[in-house]
Short mmCIF file of C-alpha atoms in Angstrom, two decimals:
data_model
loop_
_atom_site.label_atom_id
_atom_site.label_comp_id
_atom_site.label_asym_id
_atom_site.label_seq_id
_atom_site.Cartn_x
_atom_site.Cartn_y
_atom_site.Cartn_z
CA MET A 16 294.99 -27.71 19.27
CA TRP A 17 293.93 -25.54 16.50
CA PHE A 18 293.35 -29.27 14.75
CA GLY A 19 291.55 -30.73 17.22
CA ILE A 20 288.66 -28.10 17.81
CA ALA A 21 288.60 -29.08 13.59
CA ALA A 22 287.98 -32.12 14.16
CA ALA A 23 285.92 -31.26 17.34
CA VAL A 24 283.92 -28.92 14.48
CA GLY A 25 284.21 -31.21 11.21
CA ASN A 26 282.02 -34.00 13.45
CA THR A 27 279.77 -32.60 15.33
CA ILE A 28 278.12 -29.59 13.50
CA ALA A 29 276.67 -31.81 10.78
CA ALA A 30 273.29 -33.09 9.68
CA GLY A 31 271.77 -32.99 13.38
CA ILE A 32 271.45 -28.71 13.18
CA VAL A 33 268.83 -29.29 10.54
CA ARG A 34 266.63 -31.68 11.27
CA THR A 35 267.01 -31.31 15.25
CA PRO A 36 265.73 -27.15 15.12
CA GLY A 37 262.49 -28.51 14.06
CA ASP A 38 261.95 -32.02 17.03
CA ILE A 39 262.52 -29.59 19.28
CA ALA A 40 260.08 -26.77 18.44
CA ARG A 41 258.09 -29.55 17.69
CA LEU A 42 257.88 -31.63 21.06
CA VAL A 43 258.22 -28.00 22.91
CA PRO A 44 256.30 -25.45 20.69
CA ASN A 45 257.62 -22.45 22.84
CA VAL A 46 261.02 -20.54 21.66
CA TRP A 47 262.39 -20.25 25.97
CA VAL A 48 261.90 -23.56 26.43
CA PHE A 49 263.23 -24.32 22.63
CA PHE A 50 266.10 -22.35 23.67
CA ALA A 51 267.17 -23.74 27.38
CA ILE A 52 266.73 -27.80 25.91
CA TRP A 53 270.24 -26.12 23.35
CA VAL A 54 271.53 -24.24 26.90
CA ALA A 55 271.01 -27.52 28.85
CA GLY A 56 273.05 -29.63 26.40
CA GLY A 57 275.06 -27.14 26.47
CA CYS A 58 276.02 -26.81 30.03
CA TYR A 59 276.25 -30.83 30.24
CA ALA A 60 279.21 -30.80 27.54
CA LEU A 61 280.51 -27.98 29.12
CA ILE A 62 280.46 -29.41 32.81
CA GLY A 63 281.97 -32.86 31.69
CA ALA A 64 284.69 -31.38 29.56
CA SER A 65 287.11 -31.03 32.00
CA SER A 66 286.85 -34.79 33.54
CA LEU A 67 287.23 -35.74 30.29
CA ALA A 68 290.07 -32.95 29.70
CA GLU A 69 291.79 -34.25 32.37
CA LEU A 70 291.17 -38.12 31.63
CA GLY A 71 293.26 -37.43 27.97
CA ALA A 72 296.06 -35.24 29.08
CA ALA A 73 296.12 -37.97 31.29
CA ILE A 74 297.18 -40.66 29.20
CA PRO A 75 297.62 -39.64 25.68
CA ARG A 76 296.71 -42.82 23.40
CA SER A 77 294.99 -43.17 21.03
CA GLY A 78 291.37 -44.70 20.26
CA GLY A 79 288.98 -41.81 22.23
CA GLN A 80 286.76 -42.77 26.16
CA TYR A 81 287.44 -46.58 25.26
CA ASN A 82 291.42 -45.53 26.94
CA PHE A 83 289.97 -44.02 29.98
CA SER A 84 286.86 -47.14 31.16
CA ARG A 85 289.77 -49.40 30.54
CA ARG A 86 292.40 -48.22 32.45
CA ALA A 87 290.14 -47.33 35.08
CA ILE A 88 288.18 -50.17 35.51
CA GLY A 89 289.36 -53.32 33.28
CA ASP A 90 289.17 -54.91 30.05
CA TYR A 91 285.42 -55.32 29.85
CA ALA A 92 284.03 -51.52 29.98
CA GLY A 93 286.97 -50.47 27.77
CA PHE A 94 285.72 -53.18 25.59
CA ILE A 95 281.99 -51.89 25.19
CA VAL A 96 283.09 -48.55 25.06
CA GLY A 97 285.23 -48.90 22.44
CA TRP A 98 283.02 -51.45 20.49
CA SER A 99 279.54 -49.34 21.58
CA ASP A 100 281.43 -46.15 19.78
CA TRP A 101 283.00 -47.59 17.10
CA LEU A 102 279.04 -48.45 15.25
CA SER A 103 278.06 -45.89 16.28
CA THR A 104 280.88 -43.81 14.29
CA CYS A 105 280.38 -45.58 11.13
CA GLY A 106 277.16 -45.46 11.44
CA THR A 107 276.64 -42.41 12.17
CA ASN A 108 278.69 -42.49 8.12
CA ALA A 109 276.57 -44.29 7.16
CA ALA A 110 274.52 -41.54 7.22
CA VAL A 111 276.42 -38.81 6.51
CA ALA A 112 277.21 -40.16 3.25
CA ILE A 113 273.26 -41.11 2.39
CA VAL A 114 272.48 -37.26 3.28
CA ILE A 115 275.50 -36.04 0.90
CA ALA A 116 273.86 -38.32 -1.56
CA GLU A 117 271.13 -36.71 -1.16
CA TYR A 118 271.83 -33.34 -1.23
CA SER A 119 273.71 -33.67 -4.59
CA SER A 120 270.57 -35.29 -6.04
CA ALA A 121 269.87 -31.80 -6.13
CA PHE A 122 272.18 -30.45 -7.99
CA VAL A 123 272.62 -33.57 -10.68
CA PRO A 124 269.69 -35.05 -10.59
CA ALA A 125 271.02 -37.65 -12.67
CA LEU A 126 272.69 -39.09 -9.17
CA ALA A 127 269.03 -39.57 -7.96
CA LEU A 128 268.67 -42.76 -10.37
CA HIS A 129 272.36 -44.22 -7.51
CA GLN A 130 272.63 -42.37 -4.43
CA LYS A 131 273.17 -45.09 -2.74
CA LEU A 132 276.47 -46.35 -5.02
CA PHE A 133 277.00 -41.93 -4.46
CA ALA A 134 277.29 -42.71 -0.86
CA VAL A 135 279.77 -46.07 -0.85
CA SER A 136 281.96 -43.83 -3.23
CA ILE A 137 281.94 -41.21 -1.12
CA LEU A 138 283.27 -43.50 2.08
CA ALA A 139 285.86 -44.90 -0.39
CA LEU A 140 287.27 -41.88 -1.61
CA PHE A 141 288.30 -40.85 2.85
CA THR A 142 289.48 -44.54 3.26
CA LEU A 143 292.16 -43.72 -0.28
CA LEU A 144 292.55 -40.17 1.30
CA GLN A 145 293.72 -41.42 4.52
CA TRP A 146 295.70 -44.38 3.03
CA ARG A 147 297.80 -41.89 2.40
CA GLY A 148 298.59 -41.16 6.36
CA VAL A 149 297.83 -39.03 8.73
CA LYS A 150 298.21 -34.59 7.47
CA TRP A 151 296.64 -36.08 4.86
CA GLY A 152 293.86 -36.38 6.97
CA SER A 153 294.34 -33.49 9.35
CA SER A 154 294.41 -31.45 7.06
CA THR A 155 291.39 -32.49 4.48
CA GLN A 156 290.30 -31.92 8.62
CA LEU A 157 291.50 -28.45 8.71
CA VAL A 158 290.49 -26.75 5.24
CA THR A 159 287.05 -28.57 5.84
CA ALA A 160 285.84 -27.28 8.95
CA ALA A 161 287.23 -23.99 8.85
CA LEU A 162 284.93 -24.16 4.89
CA LYS A 163 282.51 -24.92 7.59
CA THR A 164 282.83 -22.70 9.93
CA GLY A 165 282.99 -20.05 7.31
CA ALA A 166 279.72 -20.37 5.73
CA PHE A 167 277.65 -21.03 8.47
CA VAL A 168 279.17 -17.23 10.31
CA ILE A 169 278.09 -15.79 7.09
CA LEU A 170 274.97 -17.33 7.02
CA VAL A 171 273.90 -16.42 9.94
CA ILE A 172 275.29 -12.86 9.49
CA ALA A 173 273.37 -12.89 6.33
CA CYS A 174 270.04 -14.18 7.86
CA PHE A 175 270.18 -11.30 10.82
CA ALA A 176 270.92 -8.32 8.15
CA LEU A 177 268.43 -8.94 5.98
CA GLY A 178 265.57 -11.22 7.63
CA GLY A 179 264.01 -9.69 10.46
CA HIS A 180 260.72 -8.34 8.48
CA LEU A 181 260.09 -11.83 6.16
CA ARG A 182 259.46 -12.46 10.22
CA GLU A 183 257.10 -9.71 11.14
CA ALA A 184 255.47 -10.83 7.52
CA THR A 185 254.79 -14.45 8.90
CA THR A 186 253.80 -14.05 12.06
CA ALA A 187 251.26 -11.57 11.18
CA ALA A 188 249.64 -13.58 8.99
CA THR A 189 249.26 -16.44 11.16
CA THR A 190 246.86 -17.26 14.43
CA ALA A 191 248.26 -20.82 15.29
CA THR A 192 248.94 -21.77 18.20
CA PRO A 193 250.94 -24.79 18.69
CA THR A 194 249.88 -26.62 22.32
CA PHE A 195 252.67 -26.73 24.66
CA PRO A 196 252.67 -30.09 26.66
CA GLN A 197 251.93 -30.17 30.56
CA GLY A 198 252.23 -33.28 33.03
CA TRP A 199 253.48 -36.86 31.74
CA PRO A 200 253.95 -35.28 28.07
CA LEU A 201 256.16 -32.95 29.23
CA ALA A 202 259.05 -34.74 30.30
CA VAL A 203 258.57 -37.26 27.41
CA ALA A 204 259.19 -34.26 25.33
CA LEU A 205 261.33 -32.21 27.63
CA MET A 206 264.25 -35.91 27.35
CA LEU A 207 263.18 -36.67 22.76
CA GLY A 208 264.70 -32.92 23.20
CA LEU A 209 267.30 -33.50 25.35
CA GLN A 210 268.50 -36.47 23.84
CA ALA A 211 268.50 -34.66 20.59
CA VAL A 212 270.28 -32.08 21.65
CA ILE A 213 272.91 -34.14 22.86
CA TYR A 214 272.46 -35.83 19.61
CA THR A 215 274.02 -33.05 17.73
CA VAL A 216 276.29 -31.68 20.14
CA ASP A 217 278.23 -35.00 20.68
CA GLY A 218 281.92 -34.80 18.88
CA TRP A 219 283.44 -31.84 21.17
CA ASP A 220 285.74 -34.66 22.87
CA GLY A 221 287.64 -35.48 19.05
CA ILE A 222 291.07 -34.57 19.52
CA ILE A 223 290.72 -37.55 22.26
CA TYR A 224 290.84 -39.79 19.55
CA PHE A 225 294.31 -38.53 18.71
CA GLY A 226 296.54 -38.93 21.94
CA GLU A 227 299.65 -40.55 20.07
CA GLU A 228 299.85 -37.85 17.50
CA VAL A 229 299.46 -35.10 19.65
CA LYS A 230 302.69 -33.31 20.47
CA SER A 231 302.05 -31.64 23.50
CA PRO A 232 299.40 -33.06 25.00
CA GLY A 233 299.12 -32.45 28.70
CA ARG A 234 298.39 -28.68 27.64
CA ASP A 235 296.29 -29.14 23.91
CA VAL A 236 294.29 -30.87 24.93
CA PRO A 237 292.91 -29.48 26.95
CA ARG A 238 292.56 -26.46 25.14
CA ALA A 239 290.91 -28.19 21.88
CA ILE A 240 287.74 -30.26 23.80
CA PHE A 241 287.34 -26.36 25.84
CA GLY A 242 288.18 -24.65 22.43
CA SER A 243 285.80 -27.22 20.53
CA VAL A 244 282.35 -26.68 23.39
CA PHE A 245 282.82 -23.78 23.40
CA SER A 246 283.09 -23.41 19.56
CA VAL A 247 279.79 -25.91 18.79
CA MET A 248 276.99 -24.18 21.66
CA ALA A 249 278.82 -20.64 19.63
CA ILE A 250 278.23 -22.33 16.61
CA TYR A 251 274.60 -23.58 16.75
CA LEU A 252 273.14 -20.86 19.95
CA LEU A 253 273.57 -19.09 16.84
CA LEU A 254 272.38 -21.15 13.97
CA ASN A 255 269.00 -21.47 15.68
CA ALA A 256 268.82 -16.98 16.95
CA ALA A 257 268.73 -17.14 13.02
CA VAL A 258 266.14 -19.53 12.19
CA PHE A 259 263.48 -17.86 14.73
CA TYR A 260 265.03 -14.37 14.13
CA VAL A 261 263.83 -15.34 10.45
CA LEU A 262 260.50 -17.60 11.13
CA PRO A 263 258.44 -17.51 13.59
CA LEU A 264 257.84 -20.91 16.02
CA HIS A 265 254.47 -22.38 13.72
CA GLU A 266 256.33 -22.48 11.39
CA VAL A 267 260.10 -24.49 12.09
CA ALA A 268 257.78 -26.58 14.44
CA GLY A 269 258.43 -30.13 12.53
CA ASN A 270 260.39 -29.45 10.02
CA ILE A 271 263.15 -31.57 8.41
CA PHE A 272 264.70 -28.94 6.67
CA ALA A 273 263.88 -25.33 8.65
CA LEU A 274 267.20 -23.72 8.15
CA GLY A 275 267.69 -23.76 4.51
CA LEU A 276 263.94 -22.44 4.69
CA ALA A 277 265.07 -19.19 5.90
CA ALA A 278 267.89 -19.48 3.97
CA ASN A 279 264.85 -19.26 1.06
CA ARG A 280 263.33 -16.83 2.62
CA VAL A 281 266.64 -14.52 2.76
CA PHE A 282 268.24 -15.82 -0.76
CA GLY A 283 264.92 -16.73 -2.44
CA ILE A 284 265.44 -18.76 -5.31
CA TYR A 285 268.92 -19.24 -4.15
CA GLY A 286 268.25 -20.98 -1.10
CA ASP A 287 268.11 -24.19 -1.48
CA PRO A 288 271.32 -24.56 -3.50
CA ILE A 289 273.51 -22.46 -0.54
CA ILE A 290 272.29 -24.07 1.75
CA ARG A 291 272.60 -27.63 0.22
CA GLY A 292 275.74 -26.85 -0.42
CA ILE A 293 276.52 -26.00 2.35
CA MET A 294 275.77 -28.48 3.85
CA ILE A 295 277.41 -30.87 1.47
CA VAL A 296 280.65 -28.99 2.99
CA SER A 297 279.98 -29.56 6.00
CA LEU A 298 279.14 -32.57 5.58
CA LEU A 299 282.11 -33.96 3.96
CA SER A 300 283.63 -33.15 7.22
CA CYS A 301 281.99 -34.58 9.60
CA ILE A 302 282.63 -38.21 6.85
CA ASN A 303 286.81 -37.61 7.56
CA ALA A 304 286.09 -37.09 11.32
CA CYS A 305 284.23 -40.09 11.92
CA GLN A 306 286.29 -42.26 9.66
CA MET A 307 289.77 -40.85 12.05
CA PHE A 308 287.26 -41.83 15.08
CA SER A 309 287.15 -45.33 13.43
CA THR A 310 290.32 -46.58 12.88
CA ARG A 311 291.30 -44.96 15.74
CA ILE A 312 289.02 -46.68 18.19
CA LEU A 313 289.68 -50.88 16.49
CA TYR A 314 293.57 -49.19 15.92
CA ALA A 315 293.95 -48.91 20.87
CA MET A 316 291.52 -52.46 21.52
CA SER A 317 294.07 -54.09 19.01
CA CYS A 318 297.00 -53.51 20.36
CA ASP A 319 295.82 -54.02 23.50
CA LYS A 320 294.70 -57.41 22.39
CA LEU A 321 291.14 -56.63 23.01
CA PHE A 322 291.13 -56.92 18.61
CA PHE A 323 292.81 -58.17 16.12
CA ARG A 324 296.25 -57.76 16.53
CA ARG A 325 296.69 -56.69 12.27
CA ALA A 326 294.88 -53.91 13.17
CA SER A 327 297.66 -51.99 15.50
CA ARG A 328 299.80 -52.25 12.15
CA VAL A 329 300.41 -48.20 10.66
CA ASN A 330 301.66 -48.19 7.31
CA LYS A 331 304.10 -45.91 6.18
CA GLY A 332 302.31 -42.89 6.36
CA GLY A 333 301.66 -43.55 10.23
CA THR A 334 297.08 -45.10 9.18
CA PRO A 335 296.51 -48.65 10.80
CA THR A 336 295.96 -49.78 7.50
CA LEU A 337 294.45 -52.64 8.13
CA ALA A 338 291.82 -50.55 11.21
CA LEU A 339 291.15 -48.73 8.37
CA LEU A 340 289.65 -50.50 5.40
CA LEU A 341 287.30 -51.93 8.42
CA SER A 342 285.87 -49.58 9.16
CA GLY A 343 285.67 -48.08 5.71
CA ALA A 344 283.77 -51.69 4.88
CA VAL A 345 281.56 -51.50 8.09
CA GLY A 346 280.18 -47.95 7.02
CA ILE A 347 279.39 -48.87 2.98
CA ILE A 348 277.66 -52.08 4.79
CA PHE A 349 275.30 -50.11 7.14
CA VAL A 350 274.52 -47.46 3.91
CA LEU A 351 273.08 -50.91 1.34
CA GLY A 352 271.88 -52.27 4.39
CA SER A 353 269.37 -50.82 7.50
CA PHE A 354 270.64 -48.32 9.65
CA GLU A 355 268.24 -45.50 11.25
CA ARG A 356 267.45 -47.64 14.07
CA VAL A 357 271.35 -47.87 15.07
CA ILE A 358 271.34 -44.09 14.24
CA ALA A 359 268.91 -43.64 16.69
CA MET A 360 269.82 -45.19 19.36
CA LEU A 361 274.18 -43.23 19.27
CA SER A 362 272.42 -40.87 22.13
CA PHE A 363 271.63 -43.73 24.62
CA PHE A 364 275.63 -45.13 23.47
CA PHE A 365 277.18 -41.18 23.93
CA VAL A 366 275.56 -41.41 27.24
CA ALA A 367 276.62 -44.89 28.45
CA ASN A 368 280.46 -44.47 27.08
CA TYR A 369 280.70 -40.37 28.83
CA THR A 370 279.09 -42.18 31.72
CA LEU A 371 281.93 -44.66 32.45
CA SER A 372 283.68 -41.97 32.39
CA TYR A 373 283.50 -39.72 34.25
CA THR A 374 282.83 -43.70 37.48
CA SER A 375 286.80 -43.60 35.73
CA LEU A 376 288.04 -40.13 36.71
CA PHE A 377 287.02 -41.06 40.13
CA VAL A 378 288.36 -44.73 40.15
CA LEU A 379 291.85 -42.54 39.32
CA ARG A 380 292.17 -40.50 41.52
CA ARG A 381 291.84 -43.25 44.92
CA LYS A 382 293.53 -46.38 42.73
CA GLU A 383 296.93 -44.01 40.73
CA PRO A 384 296.53 -40.42 42.95
CA GLN A 385 300.50 -40.60 41.43
CA MET A 386 299.87 -40.48 38.17
CA SER A 387 300.88 -37.96 36.03
CA ARG A 388 298.47 -35.69 35.71
CA PRO A 389 299.49 -32.67 33.12
CA TYR A 390 295.43 -31.30 34.05
CA ARG A 391 292.92 -31.31 36.82
CA ALA A 392 289.96 -31.04 36.26
CA TRP A 393 288.01 -28.18 37.77
CA GLY A 394 284.62 -28.36 40.59
CA TYR A 395 286.78 -32.36 41.17
CA PRO A 396 285.19 -34.33 43.03
CA TYR A 397 281.57 -31.89 41.97
CA THR A 398 281.66 -31.14 38.34
CA THR A 399 282.38 -35.00 37.73
CA GLY A 400 280.52 -36.35 40.34
CA ILE A 401 277.13 -33.62 38.41
CA ALA A 402 277.83 -35.20 34.92
CA LEU A 403 278.31 -38.51 36.37
CA VAL A 404 274.87 -38.36 38.15
CA GLY A 405 273.37 -36.84 34.96
CA SER A 406 274.35 -39.25 32.26
CA ALA A 407 272.76 -42.10 34.50
CA LEU A 408 269.08 -39.62 34.99
CA PHE A 409 269.54 -39.41 31.34
CA LEU A 410 270.81 -43.05 30.88
CA ILE A 411 267.37 -44.14 32.86
CA GLY A 412 264.85 -41.34 32.11
CA SER A 413 265.57 -42.83 27.61
CA ILE A 414 264.63 -45.91 29.05
CA LEU A 415 261.09 -44.54 30.83
CA THR A 416 259.86 -42.27 27.66
CA ASP A 417 261.97 -44.02 24.58
CA GLN A 418 260.24 -47.23 25.10
CA THR A 419 261.77 -48.48 21.26
CA ASN A 420 265.49 -47.59 20.77
CA ALA A 421 266.86 -47.00 24.74
CA PRO A 422 266.17 -50.29 26.30
CA LEU A 423 267.17 -52.14 22.59
CA ALA A 424 270.44 -49.98 22.74
CA ALA A 425 271.29 -51.07 27.00
CA GLY A 426 270.42 -55.10 25.89
CA MET A 427 272.80 -54.77 22.60
CA LEU A 428 275.41 -53.40 25.86
CA ILE A 429 274.47 -55.42 28.33
CA LEU A 430 275.10 -58.38 25.32
CA SER A 431 278.01 -57.93 24.21
CA TYR A 432 279.75 -59.86 26.70
CA PRO A 433 279.94 -62.77 23.79
CA ILE A 434 280.97 -61.11 21.30
CA PHE A 435 283.88 -59.55 23.86
CA LEU A 436 284.73 -63.06 25.05
CA ALA A 437 285.83 -63.96 21.13
CA MET A 438 287.34 -60.86 20.19
CA LYS A 439 289.95 -61.48 23.79
CA TRP A 440 289.73 -65.41 22.70
CA ALA A 441 290.97 -64.69 18.42
CA ALA A 442 293.23 -61.49 19.14
CA SER A 443 295.84 -64.53 21.95
CA ARG A 444 294.76 -66.65 18.60
CA SER A 445 297.38 -63.87 16.71
CA THR A 446 299.72 -63.47 18.38
CA THR A 447 300.43 -67.15 19.72
CA ALA A 448 300.49 -67.60 16.21
CA ALA A 449 302.96 -64.48 15.00
#
């Protein structure tokens, strides 16, 4: 259970918390609406948590949500989830590695000229660590997740203990009042804000990527999922509350490093290096988790003949070596190329995957009523139905309000069918040759 929570916290709490608060405060310059959006994102995760807990406990396979959609709906549905999940995870890893390189250049100025090379080195290092085996990857995750959680808790305590008078002084010195949107612009702002929160919160289901490696999935998968949701949301809400305790709204709105500005106000000249150090530790934990996730996705698809069969072979330490190498290589390609658009589409991919997973629960309850279910979703079918309808509305709203990235993401999912056929053909050929 603790490893599952560590994987979720490590994957989820990363660069998003640095930029997202400023973006949402700019879109909806009202503290109460700001926190309402965060709570809405947390409620969406919590409602869906029981459904994924049932699926993860009943189908304890490595590879994440891919397994649920494939078993319930078919190979192509599973392929869509697995393929988009794998690419998104590799893209996230690349983005995180570059952010680490950028933050590290403040401590070692020479790195500013070689940021991409340093980012590639970070990905290669974690690939090597996990090559040693499952225990190396899990131990690294437990340590880095504990360090980042402790660092953020200390930061929150410091902001509340030392920062109250700073906010009062800054508020008294300004009369700026940001304009709150009305009508359709407000609807667009709320949707974009919710997109940002869902992207930032996503990752609470990290345990389902390691179903085959959990000793008691019927007990530990649900506990890890709920523990992850509550842990992640508690940390995020406390961090945002700490920022607004130190800074007035107009200084948070549009600030891509509001957390750093709050640390500067509290710690003075030491604030910037402190927050950068915390974020570097936080992002290292994220890379380790994402690397484990992406490897397990390819492993599961390979076992089901939806990817090259060699990707299912593991070394003595239990690591799927080819899947690990391919995931690391794709991450490096993203670092060297352009990945910003992929990152912008992640929230659409995430919710599309959740939509198929919630649909899968309905299908499996009807199609396989005798399936062993150590845990049953509380409130079913109402909670699952609410999560499914909410996901569908989010996807529709994204397409209507985000005219660039959401339609492109939807188009990529639709055009995945030729890739699906090619992968099935390649997998069948490799099986025949073997």
